[in-house]
PDB file of C-alpha atoms in Angstrom:
ATOM      1  CA  MET A   1       0.000   0.000   0.000  1.00  0.00           C
ATOM      2  CA  ALA A   2       2.752   2.457   0.949  1.00  0.00           C
ATOM      3  CA  ASP A   3       4.692   1.562  -2.195  1.00  0.00           C
ATOM      4  CA  ASP A   4       1.604   2.229  -4.300  1.00  0.00           C
ATOM      5  CA  LEU A   5       1.182   5.647  -2.714  1.00  0.00           C
ATOM      6  CA  LEU A   6       4.816   6.485  -3.365  1.00  0.00           C
ATOM      7  CA  MET A   7       4.626   5.344  -6.967  1.00  0.00           C
ATOM      8  CA  ALA A   8       1.416   7.233  -7.786  1.00  0.00           C
ATOM      9  CA  PRO A   9       3.109  10.630  -8.366  1.00  0.00           C
ATOM     10  CA  ALA A  10       5.715   8.980 -10.624  1.00  0.00           C
ATOM     11  CA  ARG A  11       3.012   7.287 -12.703  1.00  0.00           C
ATOM     12  CA  ALA A  12       1.064  10.526 -12.974  1.00  0.00           C
ATOM     13  CA  LEU A  13       4.164  12.359 -14.169  1.00  0.00           C
ATOM     14  CA  ARG A  14       5.025   9.606 -16.674  1.00  0.00           C
ATOM     15  CA  HIS A  15       1.557   9.777 -18.222  1.00  0.00           C
ATOM     16  CA  ALA A  16       1.297  13.580 -18.214  1.00  0.00           C
ATOM     17  CA  PRO A  17       2.112  13.814 -21.965  1.00  0.00           C
ATOM     18  CA  ASP A  18      -0.747  11.382 -22.675  1.00  0.00           C
ATOM     19  CA  ARG A  19      -3.207  13.637 -20.869  1.00  0.00           C
ATOM     20  CA  LEU A  20      -1.901  16.872 -22.366  1.00  0.00           C
ATOM     21  CA  LEU A  21      -1.696  15.586 -25.951  1.00  0.00           C
ATOM     22  CA  HIS A  22      -4.976  13.687 -25.911  1.00  0.00           C
ATOM     23  CA  PRO A  23      -7.176  16.429 -27.450  1.00  0.00           C
ATOM     24  CA  LEU A  24      -4.699  16.901 -30.302  1.00  0.00           C
ATOM     25  CA  ARG A  25      -4.349  13.178 -30.914  1.00  0.00           C
ATOM     26  CA  ARG A  26      -8.099  12.681 -30.833  1.00  0.00           C
ATOM     27  CA  ARG A  27      -8.701  15.356 -33.449  1.00  0.00           C
ATOM     28  CA  ALA A  28      -5.907  13.985 -35.631  1.00  0.00           C
ATOM     29  CA  VAL A  29      -7.247  10.424 -35.549  1.00  0.00           C
ATOM     30  CA  LYS A  30     -10.793  11.554 -36.285  1.00  0.00           C
ATOM     31  CA  ARG A  31      -9.614  13.583 -39.276  1.00  0.00           C
ATOM     32  CA  ALA A  32      -7.568  10.641 -40.539  1.00  0.00           C
ATOM     33  CA  LEU A  33     -10.542   8.278 -40.288  1.00  0.00           C
ATOM     34  CA  GLN A  34     -12.815  10.756 -42.021  1.00  0.00           C
ATOM     35  CA  ALA A  35     -10.317  11.031 -44.880  1.00  0.00           C
ATOM     36  CA  ARG A  36     -10.068   7.267 -45.418  1.00  0.00           C
ATOM     37  CA  PRO A  37     -12.364   5.256 -47.662  1.00  0.00           C
ATOM     38  CA  TRP A  38     -14.778   2.954 -45.859  1.00  0.00           C
ATOM     39  CA  PRO A  39     -12.657   0.087 -44.429  1.00  0.00           C
ATOM     40  CA  ARG A  40     -13.420  -3.358 -45.815  1.00  0.00           C
ATOM     41  CA  THR A  41     -11.168  -5.157 -43.317  1.00  0.00           C
ATOM     42  CA  ILE A  42     -10.224  -4.192 -39.756  1.00  0.00           C
ATOM     43  CA  LEU A  43      -7.908  -6.095 -37.437  1.00  0.00           C
ATOM     44  CA  VAL A  44      -7.973  -5.398 -33.689  1.00  0.00           C
ATOM     45  CA  VAL A  45      -4.818  -6.297 -31.765  1.00  0.00           C
ATOM     46  CA  CYS A  46      -3.927  -6.577 -28.095  1.00  0.00           C
ATOM     47  CA  HIS A  47      -1.240  -8.508 -26.222  1.00  0.00           C
ATOM     48  CA  GLY A  48      -2.896 -11.902 -25.784  1.00  0.00           C
ATOM     49  CA  ASN A  49      -6.136 -11.615 -27.816  1.00  0.00           C
ATOM     50  CA  ILE A  50      -8.325 -12.844 -24.972  1.00  0.00           C
ATOM     51  CA  CYS A  51      -9.651  -9.686 -23.278  1.00  0.00           C
ATOM     52  CA  ARG A  52      -9.527  -6.330 -25.045  1.00  0.00           C
ATOM     53  CA  SER A  53      -9.181  -7.049 -28.753  1.00  0.00           C
ATOM     54  CA  PRO A  54     -11.952  -9.686 -29.060  1.00  0.00           C
ATOM     55  CA  PHE A  55     -14.381  -7.411 -27.248  1.00  0.00           C
ATOM     56  CA  ALA A  56     -13.499  -4.402 -29.406  1.00  0.00           C
ATOM     57  CA  ALA A  57     -13.696  -6.567 -32.532  1.00  0.00           C
ATOM     58  CA  GLY A  58     -17.141  -7.774 -31.500  1.00  0.00           C
ATOM     59  CA  LEU A  59     -18.385  -4.215 -31.073  1.00  0.00           C
ATOM     60  CA  LEU A  60     -16.902  -3.112 -34.396  1.00  0.00           C
ATOM     61  CA  SER A  61     -18.268  -6.126 -36.227  1.00  0.00           C
ATOM     62  CA  GLY A  62     -21.769  -5.432 -34.978  1.00  0.00           C
ATOM     63  CA  ALA A  63     -21.571  -1.748 -35.838  1.00  0.00           C
ATOM     64  CA  LEU A  64     -19.997  -2.094 -39.294  1.00  0.00           C
ATOM     65  CA  ALA A  65     -21.426  -5.341 -40.660  1.00  0.00           C
ATOM     66  CA  ALA A  66     -24.127  -3.493 -42.597  1.00  0.00           C
ATOM     67  CA  GLY A  67     -21.386  -1.734 -44.562  1.00  0.00           C
ATOM     68  CA  GLY A  68     -19.747  -5.028 -45.485  1.00  0.00           C
ATOM     69  CA  THR A  69     -16.757  -4.614 -43.175  1.00  0.00           C
ATOM     70  CA  LEU A  70     -14.965  -7.715 -41.916  1.00  0.00           C
ATOM     71  CA  VAL A  71     -13.460  -7.514 -38.430  1.00  0.00           C
ATOM     72  CA  ALA A  72     -11.005  -9.951 -36.826  1.00  0.00           C
ATOM     73  CA  SER A  73      -8.727  -9.846 -33.794  1.00  0.00           C
ATOM     74  CA  ALA A  74      -5.289 -11.214 -32.929  1.00  0.00           C
ATOM     75  CA  GLY A  75      -2.482 -10.986 -30.386  1.00  0.00           C
ATOM     76  CA  PHE A  76       1.240 -11.377 -29.963  1.00  0.00           C
ATOM     77  CA  VAL A  77       1.223 -14.499 -27.752  1.00  0.00           C
ATOM     78  CA  GLY A  78      -0.698 -17.633 -26.788  1.00  0.00           C
ATOM     79  CA  PRO A  79      -2.981 -18.887 -29.576  1.00  0.00           C
ATOM     80  CA  GLY A  80      -5.991 -21.088 -28.874  1.00  0.00           C
ATOM     81  CA  ARG A  81      -7.038 -19.600 -25.528  1.00  0.00           C
ATOM     82  CA  ALA A  82     -10.578 -18.717 -24.475  1.00  0.00           C
ATOM     83  CA  ALA A  83     -11.644 -15.385 -23.039  1.00  0.00           C
ATOM     84  CA  PRO A  84     -11.603 -15.264 -19.210  1.00  0.00           C
ATOM     85  CA  ALA A  85     -14.924 -15.844 -17.493  1.00  0.00           C
ATOM     86  CA  GLU A  86     -14.951 -12.259 -16.210  1.00  0.00           C
ATOM     87  CA  GLY A  87     -14.370 -10.990 -19.745  1.00  0.00           C
ATOM     88  CA  SER A  88     -17.221 -13.065 -21.132  1.00  0.00           C
ATOM     89  CA  ILE A  89     -19.549 -11.737 -18.432  1.00  0.00           C
ATOM     90  CA  ALA A  90     -18.582  -8.099 -18.963  1.00  0.00           C
ATOM     91  CA  ALA A  91     -18.799  -8.464 -22.747  1.00  0.00           C
ATOM     92  CA  ALA A  92     -22.201 -10.152 -22.617  1.00  0.00           C
ATOM     93  CA  ARG A  93     -23.554  -7.233 -20.590  1.00  0.00           C
ATOM     94  CA  ARG A  94     -22.632  -5.058 -23.576  1.00  0.00           C
ATOM     95  CA  GLY A  95     -24.063  -7.354 -26.231  1.00  0.00           C
ATOM     96  CA  VAL A  96     -20.884  -9.181 -27.292  1.00  0.00           C
ATOM     97  CA  ASP A  97     -20.698 -12.977 -27.061  1.00  0.00           C
ATOM     98  CA  LEU A  98     -17.133 -14.187 -26.390  1.00  0.00           C
ATOM     99  CA  SER A  99     -18.070 -17.758 -25.470  1.00  0.00           C
ATOM    100  CA  ALA A 100     -16.689 -19.236 -28.712  1.00  0.00           C
ATOM    101  CA  HIS A 101     -13.651 -16.965 -28.962  1.00  0.00           C
ATOM    102  CA  ARG A 102     -10.199 -18.498 -29.242  1.00  0.00           C
ATOM    103  CA  SER A 103      -7.088 -16.363 -29.481  1.00  0.00           C
ATOM    104  CA  GLN A 104      -4.962 -16.296 -32.625  1.00  0.00           C
ATOM    105  CA  LEU A 105      -1.494 -14.969 -33.318  1.00  0.00           C
ATOM    106  CA  LEU A 106      -0.869 -11.828 -35.300  1.00  0.00           C
ATOM    107  CA  THR A 107       0.845 -13.018 -38.496  1.00  0.00           C
ATOM    108  CA  PRO A 108       2.205 -11.265 -41.590  1.00  0.00           C
ATOM    109  CA  VAL A 109      -0.853 -12.460 -43.531  1.00  0.00           C
ATOM    110  CA  LEU A 110      -3.313 -10.993 -41.048  1.00  0.00           C
ATOM    111  CA  ALA A 111      -1.367  -7.750 -40.799  1.00  0.00           C
ATOM    112  CA  ALA A 112      -1.219  -7.395 -44.590  1.00  0.00           C
ATOM    113  CA  GLU A 113      -4.908  -8.139 -45.206  1.00  0.00           C
ATOM    114  CA  ALA A 114      -6.272  -5.514 -42.819  1.00  0.00           C
ATOM    115  CA  GLN A 115      -6.832  -2.045 -44.202  1.00  0.00           C
ATOM    116  CA  VAL A 116      -6.939  -0.636 -40.671  1.00  0.00           C
ATOM    117  CA  ILE A 117      -5.264  -2.112 -37.597  1.00  0.00           C
ATOM    118  CA  VAL A 118      -6.480  -1.039 -34.152  1.00  0.00           C
ATOM    119  CA  VAL A 119      -4.179  -1.459 -31.133  1.00  0.00           C
ATOM    120  CA  MET A 120      -4.442  -0.809 -27.414  1.00  0.00           C
ATOM    121  CA  ASP A 121      -1.293   1.195 -26.712  1.00  0.00           C
ATOM    122  CA  ALA A 122       1.647   2.999 -28.286  1.00  0.00           C
ATOM    123  CA  ARG A 123       4.025   0.050 -27.842  1.00  0.00           C
ATOM    124  CA  GLN A 124       1.735  -2.211 -29.850  1.00  0.00           C
ATOM    125  CA  HIS A 125       1.503   0.507 -32.512  1.00  0.00           C
ATOM    126  CA  ARG A 126       5.278   0.534 -32.789  1.00  0.00           C
ATOM    127  CA  MET A 127       5.521  -3.265 -32.853  1.00  0.00           C
ATOM    128  CA  VAL A 128       2.963  -3.616 -35.645  1.00  0.00           C
ATOM    129  CA  CYS A 129       4.720  -1.012 -37.768  1.00  0.00           C
ATOM    130  CA  GLU A 130       8.215  -2.373 -37.154  1.00  0.00           C
ATOM    131  CA  ARG A 131       7.496  -6.100 -37.382  1.00  0.00           C
ATOM    132  CA  PHE A 132       4.994  -6.082 -40.217  1.00  0.00           C
ATOM    133  CA  GLY A 133       5.946  -3.024 -42.220  1.00  0.00           C
ATOM    134  CA  ARG A 134       2.625  -1.245 -41.862  1.00  0.00           C
ATOM    135  CA  ALA A 135       2.463   2.513 -42.285  1.00  0.00           C
ATOM    136  CA  ALA A 136       1.843   4.396 -39.052  1.00  0.00           C
ATOM    137  CA  SER A 137      -1.243   5.961 -40.625  1.00  0.00           C
ATOM    138  CA  ASP A 138      -2.845   2.510 -40.971  1.00  0.00           C
ATOM    139  CA  VAL A 139      -2.475   1.693 -37.259  1.00  0.00           C
ATOM    140  CA  ILE A 140      -4.713   3.412 -34.710  1.00  0.00           C
ATOM    141  CA  VAL A 141      -4.299   3.534 -30.933  1.00  0.00           C
ATOM    142  CA  LEU A 142      -7.909   3.032 -29.846  1.00  0.00           C
ATOM    143  CA  GLY A 143      -7.549   5.093 -26.660  1.00  0.00           C
ATOM    144  CA  ASP A 144      -6.765   8.179 -28.743  1.00  0.00           C
ATOM    145  CA  LEU A 145     -10.462   8.303 -29.664  1.00  0.00           C
ATOM    146  CA  ASP A 146     -11.709   8.451 -26.066  1.00  0.00           C
ATOM    147  CA  PRO A 147     -14.204  11.352 -25.799  1.00  0.00           C
ATOM    148  CA  GLU A 148     -13.457  11.675 -22.089  1.00  0.00           C
ATOM    149  CA  ALA A 149     -10.373  12.964 -20.297  1.00  0.00           C
ATOM    150  CA  ILE A 150      -7.807  10.194 -19.956  1.00  0.00           C
ATOM    151  CA  ALA A 151      -5.321   9.085 -17.312  1.00  0.00           C
ATOM    152  CA  THR A 152      -3.211   7.214 -19.860  1.00  0.00           C
ATOM    153  CA  ARG A 153      -3.234   6.641 -23.589  1.00  0.00           C
ATOM    154  CA  ALA A 154      -3.194   2.854 -23.187  1.00  0.00           C
ATOM    155  CA  ILE A 155      -6.392   0.925 -22.611  1.00  0.00           C
ATOM    156  CA  HIS A 156      -5.840  -1.063 -19.431  1.00  0.00           C
ATOM    157  CA  ASP A 157      -5.438  -4.843 -19.743  1.00  0.00           C
ATOM    158  CA  PRO A 158      -7.798  -6.437 -17.170  1.00  0.00           C
ATOM    159  CA  VAL A 159      -6.446  -9.988 -17.527  1.00  0.00           C
ATOM    160  CA  GLU A 160      -6.300 -11.938 -14.236  1.00  0.00           C
ATOM    161  CA  GLN A 161      -8.154  -9.140 -12.439  1.00  0.00           C
ATOM    162  CA  PRO A 162     -11.654  -8.932 -10.921  1.00  0.00           C
ATOM    163  CA  LEU A 163     -14.805  -8.319 -12.917  1.00  0.00           C
ATOM    164  CA  ALA A 164     -14.735  -4.611 -12.025  1.00  0.00           C
ATOM    165  CA  ALA A 165     -11.475  -4.199 -13.975  1.00  0.00           C
ATOM    166  CA  PHE A 166     -13.080  -5.746 -17.055  1.00  0.00           C
ATOM    167  CA  GLU A 167     -16.103  -3.491 -16.668  1.00  0.00           C
ATOM    168  CA  ALA A 168     -13.902  -0.401 -16.547  1.00  0.00           C
ATOM    169  CA  SER A 169     -11.730  -1.460 -19.476  1.00  0.00           C
ATOM    170  CA  TYR A 170     -14.709  -2.491 -21.604  1.00  0.00           C
ATOM    171  CA  ALA A 171     -16.568   0.735 -20.826  1.00  0.00           C
ATOM    172  CA  ARG A 172     -13.623   2.696 -22.204  1.00  0.00           C
ATOM    173  CA  ILE A 173     -13.323   0.432 -25.241  1.00  0.00           C
ATOM    174  CA  GLU A 174     -17.023   0.919 -25.923  1.00  0.00           C
ATOM    175  CA  ARG A 175     -16.665   4.713 -25.816  1.00  0.00           C
ATOM    176  CA  CYS A 176     -13.693   4.583 -28.174  1.00  0.00           C
ATOM    177  CA  VAL A 177     -15.358   2.194 -30.613  1.00  0.00           C
ATOM    178  CA  ASP A 178     -18.419   4.460 -30.750  1.00  0.00           C
ATOM    179  CA  ALA A 179     -16.120   7.369 -31.592  1.00  0.00           C
ATOM    180  CA  PHE A 180     -14.294   5.269 -34.208  1.00  0.00           C
ATOM    181  CA  VAL A 181     -17.548   4.363 -35.956  1.00  0.00           C
ATOM    182  CA  SER A 182     -18.861   7.931 -35.796  1.00  0.00           C
ATOM    183  CA  ALA A 183     -15.701   9.240 -37.470  1.00  0.00           C
ATOM    184  CA  LEU A 184     -15.982   6.988 -40.532  1.00  0.00           C
ATOM    185  CA  ARG A 185     -17.469   8.036 -43.817  1.00  0.00           C
ATOM    186  CA  LEU A 186     -20.965   6.793 -44.615  1.00  0.00           C
ATOM    187  CA  PRO A 187     -20.836   3.111 -45.570  1.00  0.00           C
ATOM    188  CA  PRO A 188     -21.226   1.973 -49.169  1.00  0.00           C
ATOM    189  CA  ARG A 189     -24.455   0.314 -50.235  1.00  0.00           C
ATOM    190  CA  VAL A 190     -24.120  -3.444 -49.876  1.00  0.00           C
ATOM    191  CA  SER A 191     -26.191  -5.581 -52.229  1.00  0.00           C
ATOM    192  CA  GLY A 192     -26.427  -9.273 -52.985  1.00  0.00           C
ATOM    193  CA  PRO A 193     -25.852 -12.133 -50.528  1.00  0.00           C
ATOM    194  CA  ARG A 194     -24.842 -11.073 -47.058  1.00  0.00           C
ATOM    195  CA  ILE A 195     -21.120 -11.394 -46.346  1.00  0.00           C
ATOM    196  CA  THR A 196     -19.982 -12.637 -42.961  1.00  0.00           C
ATOM    197  CA  GLN A 197     -16.565 -12.930 -41.379  1.00  0.00           C
ATOM    198  CA  TYR A 198     -14.718 -15.892 -40.032  1.00  0.00           C
ATOM    199  CA  THR A 199     -11.127 -16.845 -39.545  1.00  0.00           C
ATOM    200  CA  SER A 200      -9.360 -19.869 -40.925  1.00  0.00           C
ATOM    201  CA  GLY A 201      -5.817 -20.406 -39.745  1.00  0.00           C
ATOM    202  CA  HIS A 202      -4.429 -16.894 -39.419  1.00  0.00           C
ATOM    203  CA  SER A 203      -6.192 -15.284 -42.369  1.00  0.00           C
ATOM    204  CA  LEU A 204      -9.176 -13.002 -42.745  1.00  0.00           C
ATOM    205  CA  GLN A 205     -11.581 -14.832 -45.051  1.00  0.00           C
ATOM    206  CA  LEU A 206     -14.969 -14.284 -46.632  1.00  0.00           C
ATOM    207  CA  ARG A 207     -17.865 -16.594 -47.123  1.00  0.00           C
ATOM    208  CA  ARG A 208     -21.411 -16.131 -48.248  1.00  0.00           C
ATOM    209  CA  SER A 209     -24.159 -16.780 -45.755  1.00  0.00           C
ATOM    210  CA  GLN A 210     -26.459 -19.659 -46.559  1.00  0.00           C
TER     211      GLN A 210
END
């Protein structure tokens, strides 16, 4: 407890640039999204692909499916893992079903297929650009879109924490996803058979609904 109290001023100072630059970053990201064509493929990335990225991907998929957008998620470690029970509960309260989710690794194929890649912090932004050769303009730090004042640019990872931590993290993700969707151009008109998204191996794929 005493150590936490002593460390609090240091953390606040370390994250001061995040708080001060947030309004500028938010405006810049919104302008960049407004200038882009409607995204056909979006990949959401977090560290392990079991908490933050599958929830954000579920929200985006529900919001953008009518425009024909495919949304997938991936992480840097640990493929084949289910979402934690607390994450499934918190997600279900917000209309996202994570019961069938299994984590997958971020691969060069996935990174190349996505028109827009959404990450949870600046380190992940740097890793995606450096490892997979993506332009910085194609990778968005989701927390930069938060309409509220922020303590830190990163969206907190609630893994191995109580349900309340998932609720707080998912509430912020929901705010940021709403802002992401609002910043996009109007979707194109989608005609013909409905297109749905699934993943096979490590690749975004399309199939026609029956």
